[in-house]
Amino acid sequence: MNIKDKALNFQYHYSEIFTNGINRKKFEILSKSNSLFALNNSRNTFMSVVFTLFSCGLFFSGIIEGFINGNEITTEFIVVFFIIHPIVGIIGLRQFLWLVNGRQELRIENGKMSLIKKGTFLTKKETFELKHVENIRREIDTESLPKFEKILRNIRLGQKVFFSHIMGEILFDYKRKKIKLFNQLSEIQKTELINEINKLKEKPTPNTVQN
């Protein structure tokens, strides 16, 4: 191994430090003749968990500053500590709960696909007509990437997990929009899920769903 390869290898392993987190890997899939259920846990990093947990404390910063330290209550103080900081604290709490407790569920039945996020608050159920779901695919084949691209990917992932819920291991197109599914899937799991969705797309929509 030459010096360039050694340097890239070192940078790659160093970049992996920023993607390490609490191991919450989970993937379940239950396929029936005319329906499909799958779930997948959220992804996190140690840095994102610590950062969002710290930001939750901003919700109480006005009380601490105003009553414990006896700061003078001014208009600027109210705006910063009782409006801006609580908003940031709520956003941080929402993301923190997702990082340590979140999961995404996929259901297909009666010709409709639904995506639900659980484990945090202020989430919205998404519903799609299965017949309009197109080009179901892997986000990228990470194993085929050159080492430098893997380094950049780790850096982007370390940044993305601070603010996003779904990394998007699987993608599909829906009425000119790109929709993201799931986190931290193996290549076998990606293939299994894509195949099961495509099987249901090829079937006629039943009048009733067998349970």
PDB file of C-alpha atoms in Angstrom:
ATOM      1  CA  MET A   1       0.000   0.000   0.000  1.00  0.00           C
ATOM      2  CA  ASN A   2       1.501   3.339  -1.089  1.00  0.00           C
ATOM      3  CA  ILE A   3       1.472   6.574   0.940  1.00  0.00           C
ATOM      4  CA  LYS A   4      -1.629   7.943  -0.826  1.00  0.00           C
ATOM      5  CA  ASP A   5      -3.642   4.801  -0.098  1.00  0.00           C
ATOM      6  CA  LYS A   6      -2.483   4.794   3.526  1.00  0.00           C
ATOM      7  CA  ALA A   7      -3.526   8.434   3.900  1.00  0.00           C
ATOM      8  CA  LEU A   8      -6.963   7.749   2.391  1.00  0.00           C
ATOM      9  CA  ASN A   9      -7.394   4.709   4.597  1.00  0.00           C
ATOM     10  CA  PHE A  10      -6.543   6.762   7.680  1.00  0.00           C
ATOM     11  CA  GLN A  11      -8.958   9.539   6.667  1.00  0.00           C
ATOM     12  CA  TYR A  12     -11.692   6.995   6.022  1.00  0.00           C
ATOM     13  CA  HIS A  13     -11.366   5.401   9.467  1.00  0.00           C
ATOM     14  CA  TYR A  14     -11.160   8.857  11.037  1.00  0.00           C
ATOM     15  CA  SER A  15     -14.375   9.929   9.256  1.00  0.00           C
ATOM     16  CA  GLU A  16     -16.138   6.852  10.632  1.00  0.00           C
ATOM     17  CA  ILE A  17     -15.691   8.249  14.145  1.00  0.00           C
ATOM     18  CA  PHE A  18     -18.252  10.936  13.311  1.00  0.00           C
ATOM     19  CA  THR A  19     -20.844   8.336  12.219  1.00  0.00           C
ATOM     20  CA  ASN A  20     -20.582   6.183  15.355  1.00  0.00           C
ATOM     21  CA  GLY A  21     -23.603   6.247  17.626  1.00  0.00           C
ATOM     22  CA  ILE A  22     -25.997   4.243  19.775  1.00  0.00           C
ATOM     23  CA  ASN A  23     -26.674   0.974  17.996  1.00  0.00           C
ATOM     24  CA  ARG A  24     -30.395   0.955  17.220  1.00  0.00           C
ATOM     25  CA  LYS A  25     -30.282  -1.044  14.001  1.00  0.00           C
ATOM     26  CA  LYS A  26     -33.608  -2.765  13.469  1.00  0.00           C
ATOM     27  CA  PHE A  27     -35.435  -3.892  10.381  1.00  0.00           C
ATOM     28  CA  GLU A  28     -38.592  -5.992  10.297  1.00  0.00           C
ATOM     29  CA  ILE A  29     -40.718  -6.964   7.335  1.00  0.00           C
ATOM     30  CA  LEU A  30     -43.981  -8.891   7.191  1.00  0.00           C
ATOM     31  CA  SER A  31     -45.346  -9.713   3.769  1.00  0.00           C
ATOM     32  CA  LYS A  32     -48.786 -11.167   3.019  1.00  0.00           C
ATOM     33  CA  SER A  33     -50.438 -11.892  -0.277  1.00  0.00           C
ATOM     34  CA  ASN A  34     -51.938  -8.422  -0.633  1.00  0.00           C
ATOM     35  CA  SER A  35     -50.236  -6.330   2.039  1.00  0.00           C
ATOM     36  CA  LEU A  36     -46.849  -5.405   3.412  1.00  0.00           C
ATOM     37  CA  PHE A  37     -45.594  -4.046   6.724  1.00  0.00           C
ATOM     38  CA  ALA A  38     -42.012  -2.970   7.426  1.00  0.00           C
ATOM     39  CA  LEU A  39     -40.351  -0.927  10.128  1.00  0.00           C
ATOM     40  CA  ASN A  40     -36.922   0.545  10.677  1.00  0.00           C
ATOM     41  CA  ASN A  41     -35.332   2.455  13.555  1.00  0.00           C
ATOM     42  CA  SER A  42     -33.803   5.908  13.398  1.00  0.00           C
ATOM     43  CA  ARG A  43     -30.101   6.491  13.008  1.00  0.00           C
ATOM     44  CA  ASN A  44     -27.985   8.643  15.315  1.00  0.00           C
ATOM     45  CA  THR A  45     -24.440   9.627  16.154  1.00  0.00           C
ATOM     46  CA  PHE A  46     -22.989  10.300  19.592  1.00  0.00           C
ATOM     47  CA  MET A  47     -22.362  13.915  18.608  1.00  0.00           C
ATOM     48  CA  SER A  48     -25.946  14.463  17.417  1.00  0.00           C
ATOM     49  CA  VAL A  49     -27.407  12.937  20.582  1.00  0.00           C
ATOM     50  CA  VAL A  50     -25.253  15.138  22.835  1.00  0.00           C
ATOM     51  CA  PHE A  51     -25.910  18.263  20.755  1.00  0.00           C
ATOM     52  CA  THR A  52     -29.697  17.854  20.659  1.00  0.00           C
ATOM     53  CA  LEU A  53     -29.830  16.922  24.362  1.00  0.00           C
ATOM     54  CA  PHE A  54     -27.908  20.088  25.195  1.00  0.00           C
ATOM     55  CA  SER A  55     -30.225  22.178  23.005  1.00  0.00           C
ATOM     56  CA  CYS A  56     -33.225  20.880  24.992  1.00  0.00           C
ATOM     57  CA  GLY A  57     -31.876  22.773  28.005  1.00  0.00           C
ATOM     58  CA  LEU A  58     -32.443  26.076  26.197  1.00  0.00           C
ATOM     59  CA  PHE A  59     -36.152  25.633  26.898  1.00  0.00           C
ATOM     60  CA  PHE A  60     -35.468  26.431  30.568  1.00  0.00           C
ATOM     61  CA  SER A  61     -32.726  29.015  30.050  1.00  0.00           C
ATOM     62  CA  GLY A  62     -35.072  31.962  30.645  1.00  0.00           C
ATOM     63  CA  ILE A  63     -36.150  30.614  34.033  1.00  0.00           C
ATOM     64  CA  ILE A  64     -32.548  29.966  35.034  1.00  0.00           C
ATOM     65  CA  GLU A  65     -31.292  33.359  33.924  1.00  0.00           C
ATOM     66  CA  GLY A  66     -34.285  35.371  35.067  1.00  0.00           C
ATOM     67  CA  PHE A  67     -34.987  33.924  38.481  1.00  0.00           C
ATOM     68  CA  ILE A  68     -31.858  32.163  39.695  1.00  0.00           C
ATOM     69  CA  ASN A  69     -29.317  34.735  38.547  1.00  0.00           C
ATOM     70  CA  GLY A  70     -31.698  37.654  39.010  1.00  0.00           C
ATOM     71  CA  ASN A  71     -31.160  39.202  35.578  1.00  0.00           C
ATOM     72  CA  GLU A  72     -33.138  42.310  34.703  1.00  0.00           C
ATOM     73  CA  ILE A  73     -36.193  41.437  32.605  1.00  0.00           C
ATOM     74  CA  THR A  74     -36.031  43.486  29.400  1.00  0.00           C
ATOM     75  CA  THR A  75     -37.759  43.177  26.061  1.00  0.00           C
ATOM     76  CA  GLU A  76     -34.571  41.741  24.558  1.00  0.00           C
ATOM     77  CA  PHE A  77     -34.336  39.254  27.418  1.00  0.00           C
ATOM     78  CA  ILE A  78     -37.915  38.079  26.863  1.00  0.00           C
ATOM     79  CA  VAL A  79     -37.415  37.708  23.094  1.00  0.00           C
ATOM     80  CA  VAL A  80     -34.187  35.692  23.474  1.00  0.00           C
ATOM     81  CA  PHE A  81     -34.866  33.600  26.560  1.00  0.00           C
ATOM     82  CA  PHE A  82     -38.639  33.160  26.439  1.00  0.00           C
ATOM     83  CA  ILE A  83     -39.263  33.012  22.687  1.00  0.00           C
ATOM     84  CA  ILE A  84     -36.155  32.063  20.684  1.00  0.00           C
ATOM     85  CA  HIS A  85     -34.573  29.684  23.196  1.00  0.00           C
ATOM     86  CA  PRO A  86     -37.806  27.743  23.907  1.00  0.00           C
ATOM     87  CA  ILE A  87     -38.394  27.315  20.168  1.00  0.00           C
ATOM     88  CA  VAL A  88     -34.854  25.979  19.727  1.00  0.00           C
ATOM     89  CA  GLY A  89     -35.391  23.771  22.794  1.00  0.00           C
ATOM     90  CA  ILE A  90     -38.588  22.265  21.351  1.00  0.00           C
ATOM     91  CA  ILE A  91     -36.871  21.605  18.022  1.00  0.00           C
ATOM     92  CA  GLY A  92     -33.942  20.024  19.859  1.00  0.00           C
ATOM     93  CA  LEU A  93     -36.236  17.843  21.984  1.00  0.00           C
ATOM     94  CA  ARG A  94     -38.117  16.669  18.892  1.00  0.00           C
ATOM     95  CA  GLN A  95     -34.872  15.660  17.185  1.00  0.00           C
ATOM     96  CA  PHE A  96     -33.408  14.103  20.346  1.00  0.00           C
ATOM     97  CA  LEU A  97     -36.470  11.888  20.823  1.00  0.00           C
ATOM     98  CA  TRP A  98     -36.256  10.824  17.207  1.00  0.00           C
ATOM     99  CA  LEU A  99     -32.552   9.969  17.475  1.00  0.00           C
ATOM    100  CA  VAL A 100     -32.952   7.756  20.552  1.00  0.00           C
ATOM    101  CA  ASN A 101     -36.503   6.462  20.132  1.00  0.00           C
ATOM    102  CA  GLY A 102     -37.714   7.036  16.568  1.00  0.00           C
ATOM    103  CA  ARG A 103     -38.825   4.560  13.949  1.00  0.00           C
ATOM    104  CA  GLN A 104     -40.423   4.673  10.525  1.00  0.00           C
ATOM    105  CA  GLU A 105     -43.210   2.282   9.563  1.00  0.00           C
ATOM    106  CA  LEU A 106     -44.282   1.395   6.043  1.00  0.00           C
ATOM    107  CA  ARG A 107     -47.651  -0.163   5.246  1.00  0.00           C
ATOM    108  CA  ILE A 108     -49.079  -1.181   1.905  1.00  0.00           C
ATOM    109  CA  GLU A 109     -52.685  -2.300   1.580  1.00  0.00           C
ATOM    110  CA  ASN A 110     -55.638  -1.614  -0.681  1.00  0.00           C
ATOM    111  CA  GLY A 111     -53.343  -0.108  -3.292  1.00  0.00           C
ATOM    112  CA  LYS A 112     -52.025   2.566  -0.940  1.00  0.00           C
ATOM    113  CA  MET A 113     -48.643   3.031   0.717  1.00  0.00           C
ATOM    114  CA  SER A 114     -48.389   4.890   4.005  1.00  0.00           C
ATOM    115  CA  LEU A 115     -45.285   6.086   5.860  1.00  0.00           C
ATOM    116  CA  ILE A 116     -45.510   6.914   9.554  1.00  0.00           C
ATOM    117  CA  LYS A 117     -42.820   8.233  11.896  1.00  0.00           C
ATOM    118  CA  LYS A 118     -43.165   7.320  15.584  1.00  0.00           C
ATOM    119  CA  GLY A 119     -41.165   8.054  18.711  1.00  0.00           C
ATOM    120  CA  THR A 120     -41.248  11.845  18.610  1.00  0.00           C
ATOM    121  CA  PHE A 121     -43.842  14.599  18.101  1.00  0.00           C
ATOM    122  CA  LEU A 122     -44.986  16.895  15.273  1.00  0.00           C
ATOM    123  CA  THR A 123     -44.864  14.153  12.649  1.00  0.00           C
ATOM    124  CA  LYS A 124     -47.250  13.658   9.739  1.00  0.00           C
ATOM    125  CA  LYS A 125     -48.488  10.499   8.070  1.00  0.00           C
ATOM    126  CA  GLU A 126     -47.701  10.343   4.357  1.00  0.00           C
ATOM    127  CA  THR A 127     -49.961   8.406   1.987  1.00  0.00           C
ATOM    128  CA  PHE A 128     -49.231   7.445  -1.623  1.00  0.00           C
ATOM    129  CA  GLU A 129     -51.167   5.727  -4.373  1.00  0.00           C
ATOM    130  CA  LEU A 130     -49.111   2.616  -5.041  1.00  0.00           C
ATOM    131  CA  LYS A 131     -49.739   2.797  -8.780  1.00  0.00           C
ATOM    132  CA  HIS A 132     -47.939   6.154  -8.874  1.00  0.00           C
ATOM    133  CA  VAL A 133     -44.906   4.903  -6.918  1.00  0.00           C
ATOM    134  CA  GLU A 134     -42.123   4.551  -9.487  1.00  0.00           C
ATOM    135  CA  ASN A 135     -38.429   3.769  -9.802  1.00  0.00           C
ATOM    136  CA  ILE A 136     -37.954   2.122  -6.409  1.00  0.00           C
ATOM    137  CA  ARG A 137     -34.205   1.913  -5.925  1.00  0.00           C
ATOM    138  CA  ARG A 138     -31.239   1.897  -3.589  1.00  0.00           C
ATOM    139  CA  GLU A 139     -29.955   5.333  -2.683  1.00  0.00           C
ATOM    140  CA  ILE A 140     -26.446   4.178  -3.612  1.00  0.00           C
ATOM    141  CA  ASP A 141     -24.329   1.055  -3.578  1.00  0.00           C
ATOM    142  CA  THR A 142     -21.884   2.085  -0.864  1.00  0.00           C
ATOM    143  CA  GLU A 143     -19.628  -0.927  -1.389  1.00  0.00           C
ATOM    144  CA  SER A 144     -18.808   0.171  -4.938  1.00  0.00           C
ATOM    145  CA  LEU A 145     -17.793   3.695  -3.936  1.00  0.00           C
ATOM    146  CA  PRO A 146     -14.116   4.657  -4.045  1.00  0.00           C
ATOM    147  CA  LYS A 147     -12.527   5.397  -0.679  1.00  0.00           C
ATOM    148  CA  PHE A 148     -12.549   9.173  -1.151  1.00  0.00           C
ATOM    149  CA  GLU A 149     -16.311   9.156  -1.889  1.00  0.00           C
ATOM    150  CA  LYS A 150     -16.887   7.069   1.235  1.00  0.00           C
ATOM    151  CA  ILE A 151     -15.051   9.698   3.282  1.00  0.00           C
ATOM    152  CA  LEU A 152     -17.232  12.481   1.867  1.00  0.00           C
ATOM    153  CA  ARG A 153     -20.331  10.375   2.466  1.00  0.00           C
ATOM    154  CA  ASN A 154     -19.415   9.877   6.133  1.00  0.00           C
ATOM    155  CA  ILE A 155     -18.879  13.615   6.546  1.00  0.00           C
ATOM    156  CA  ARG A 156     -22.256  14.415   4.966  1.00  0.00           C
ATOM    157  CA  LEU A 157     -23.965  11.757   7.067  1.00  0.00           C
ATOM    158  CA  GLY A 158     -22.451  13.158  10.252  1.00  0.00           C
ATOM    159  CA  GLN A 159     -23.938  16.556   9.391  1.00  0.00           C
ATOM    160  CA  LYS A 160     -27.273  15.315   8.059  1.00  0.00           C
ATOM    161  CA  VAL A 161     -28.234  13.285  11.133  1.00  0.00           C
ATOM    162  CA  PHE A 162     -28.303  16.476  13.240  1.00  0.00           C
ATOM    163  CA  PHE A 163     -31.344  17.816  11.421  1.00  0.00           C
ATOM    164  CA  SER A 164     -32.941  15.043   9.329  1.00  0.00           C
ATOM    165  CA  HIS A 165     -35.023  12.043  10.329  1.00  0.00           C
ATOM    166  CA  ILE A 166     -34.687   9.787   7.307  1.00  0.00           C
ATOM    167  CA  MET A 167     -31.300   9.217   5.664  1.00  0.00           C
ATOM    168  CA  GLY A 168     -32.921   7.469   2.689  1.00  0.00           C
ATOM    169  CA  GLU A 169     -31.389   4.045   2.132  1.00  0.00           C
ATOM    170  CA  ILE A 170     -34.184   3.450  -0.415  1.00  0.00           C
ATOM    171  CA  LEU A 171     -35.711   6.016  -2.749  1.00  0.00           C
ATOM    172  CA  PHE A 172     -38.724   6.160  -5.017  1.00  0.00           C
ATOM    173  CA  ASP A 173     -40.343   8.734  -7.257  1.00  0.00           C
ATOM    174  CA  TYR A 174     -43.902   9.894  -6.658  1.00  0.00           C
ATOM    175  CA  LYS A 175     -45.489  12.505  -8.889  1.00  0.00           C
ATOM    176  CA  ARG A 176     -42.152  14.208  -9.625  1.00  0.00           C
ATOM    177  CA  LYS A 177     -41.064  14.086  -5.980  1.00  0.00           C
ATOM    178  CA  LYS A 178     -38.257  11.965  -4.540  1.00  0.00           C
ATOM    179  CA  ILE A 179     -39.305  10.110  -1.387  1.00  0.00           C
ATOM    180  CA  LYS A 180     -36.824   8.661   1.116  1.00  0.00           C
ATOM    181  CA  LEU A 181     -37.180   5.436   3.095  1.00  0.00           C
ATOM    182  CA  PHE A 182     -35.377   3.967   6.082  1.00  0.00           C
ATOM    183  CA  ASN A 183     -31.905   4.063   7.654  1.00  0.00           C
ATOM    184  CA  GLN A 184     -28.955   1.660   7.980  1.00  0.00           C
ATOM    185  CA  LEU A 185     -30.154  -1.264   5.890  1.00  0.00           C
ATOM    186  CA  SER A 186     -27.917  -4.043   4.637  1.00  0.00           C
ATOM    187  CA  GLU A 187     -27.796  -4.727   0.906  1.00  0.00           C
ATOM    188  CA  ILE A 188     -29.851  -7.901   1.482  1.00  0.00           C
ATOM    189  CA  GLN A 189     -32.521  -5.954   3.372  1.00  0.00           C
ATOM    190  CA  LYS A 190     -32.675  -3.289   0.662  1.00  0.00           C
ATOM    191  CA  THR A 191     -33.157  -5.941  -2.017  1.00  0.00           C
ATOM    192  CA  GLU A 192     -35.831  -7.728  -0.003  1.00  0.00           C
ATOM    193  CA  LEU A 193     -37.874  -4.588   0.613  1.00  0.00           C
ATOM    194  CA  ILE A 194     -37.627  -3.353  -2.985  1.00  0.00           C
ATOM    195  CA  ASN A 195     -38.688  -6.762  -4.310  1.00  0.00           C
ATOM    196  CA  GLU A 196     -41.676  -6.974  -1.962  1.00  0.00           C
ATOM    197  CA  ILE A 197     -42.923  -3.506  -2.926  1.00  0.00           C
ATOM    198  CA  ASN A 198     -42.539  -4.283  -6.609  1.00  0.00           C
ATOM    199  CA  LYS A 199     -44.481  -7.540  -6.178  1.00  0.00           C
ATOM    200  CA  LEU A 200     -47.449  -5.639  -4.767  1.00  0.00           C
ATOM    201  CA  LYS A 201     -47.235  -3.051  -7.533  1.00  0.00           C
ATOM    202  CA  GLU A 202     -47.626  -5.812 -10.079  1.00  0.00           C
ATOM    203  CA  LYS A 203     -50.733  -7.253  -8.407  1.00  0.00           C
ATOM    204  CA  PRO A 204     -54.250  -5.922  -9.046  1.00  0.00           C
ATOM    205  CA  THR A 205     -55.712  -3.968  -6.154  1.00  0.00           C
ATOM    206  CA  PRO A 206     -58.022  -6.278  -4.122  1.00  0.00           C
ATOM    207  CA  ASN A 207     -61.411  -5.197  -2.845  1.00  0.00           C
ATOM    208  CA  THR A 208     -60.503  -6.422   0.599  1.00  0.00           C
ATOM    209  CA  VAL A 209     -57.245  -7.111   2.387  1.00  0.00           C
ATOM    210  CA  GLN A 210     -56.666 -10.434   4.010  1.00  0.00           C
ATOM    211  CA  ASN A 211     -55.580 -10.164   7.648  1.00  0.00           C
TER     212      ASN A 211
END
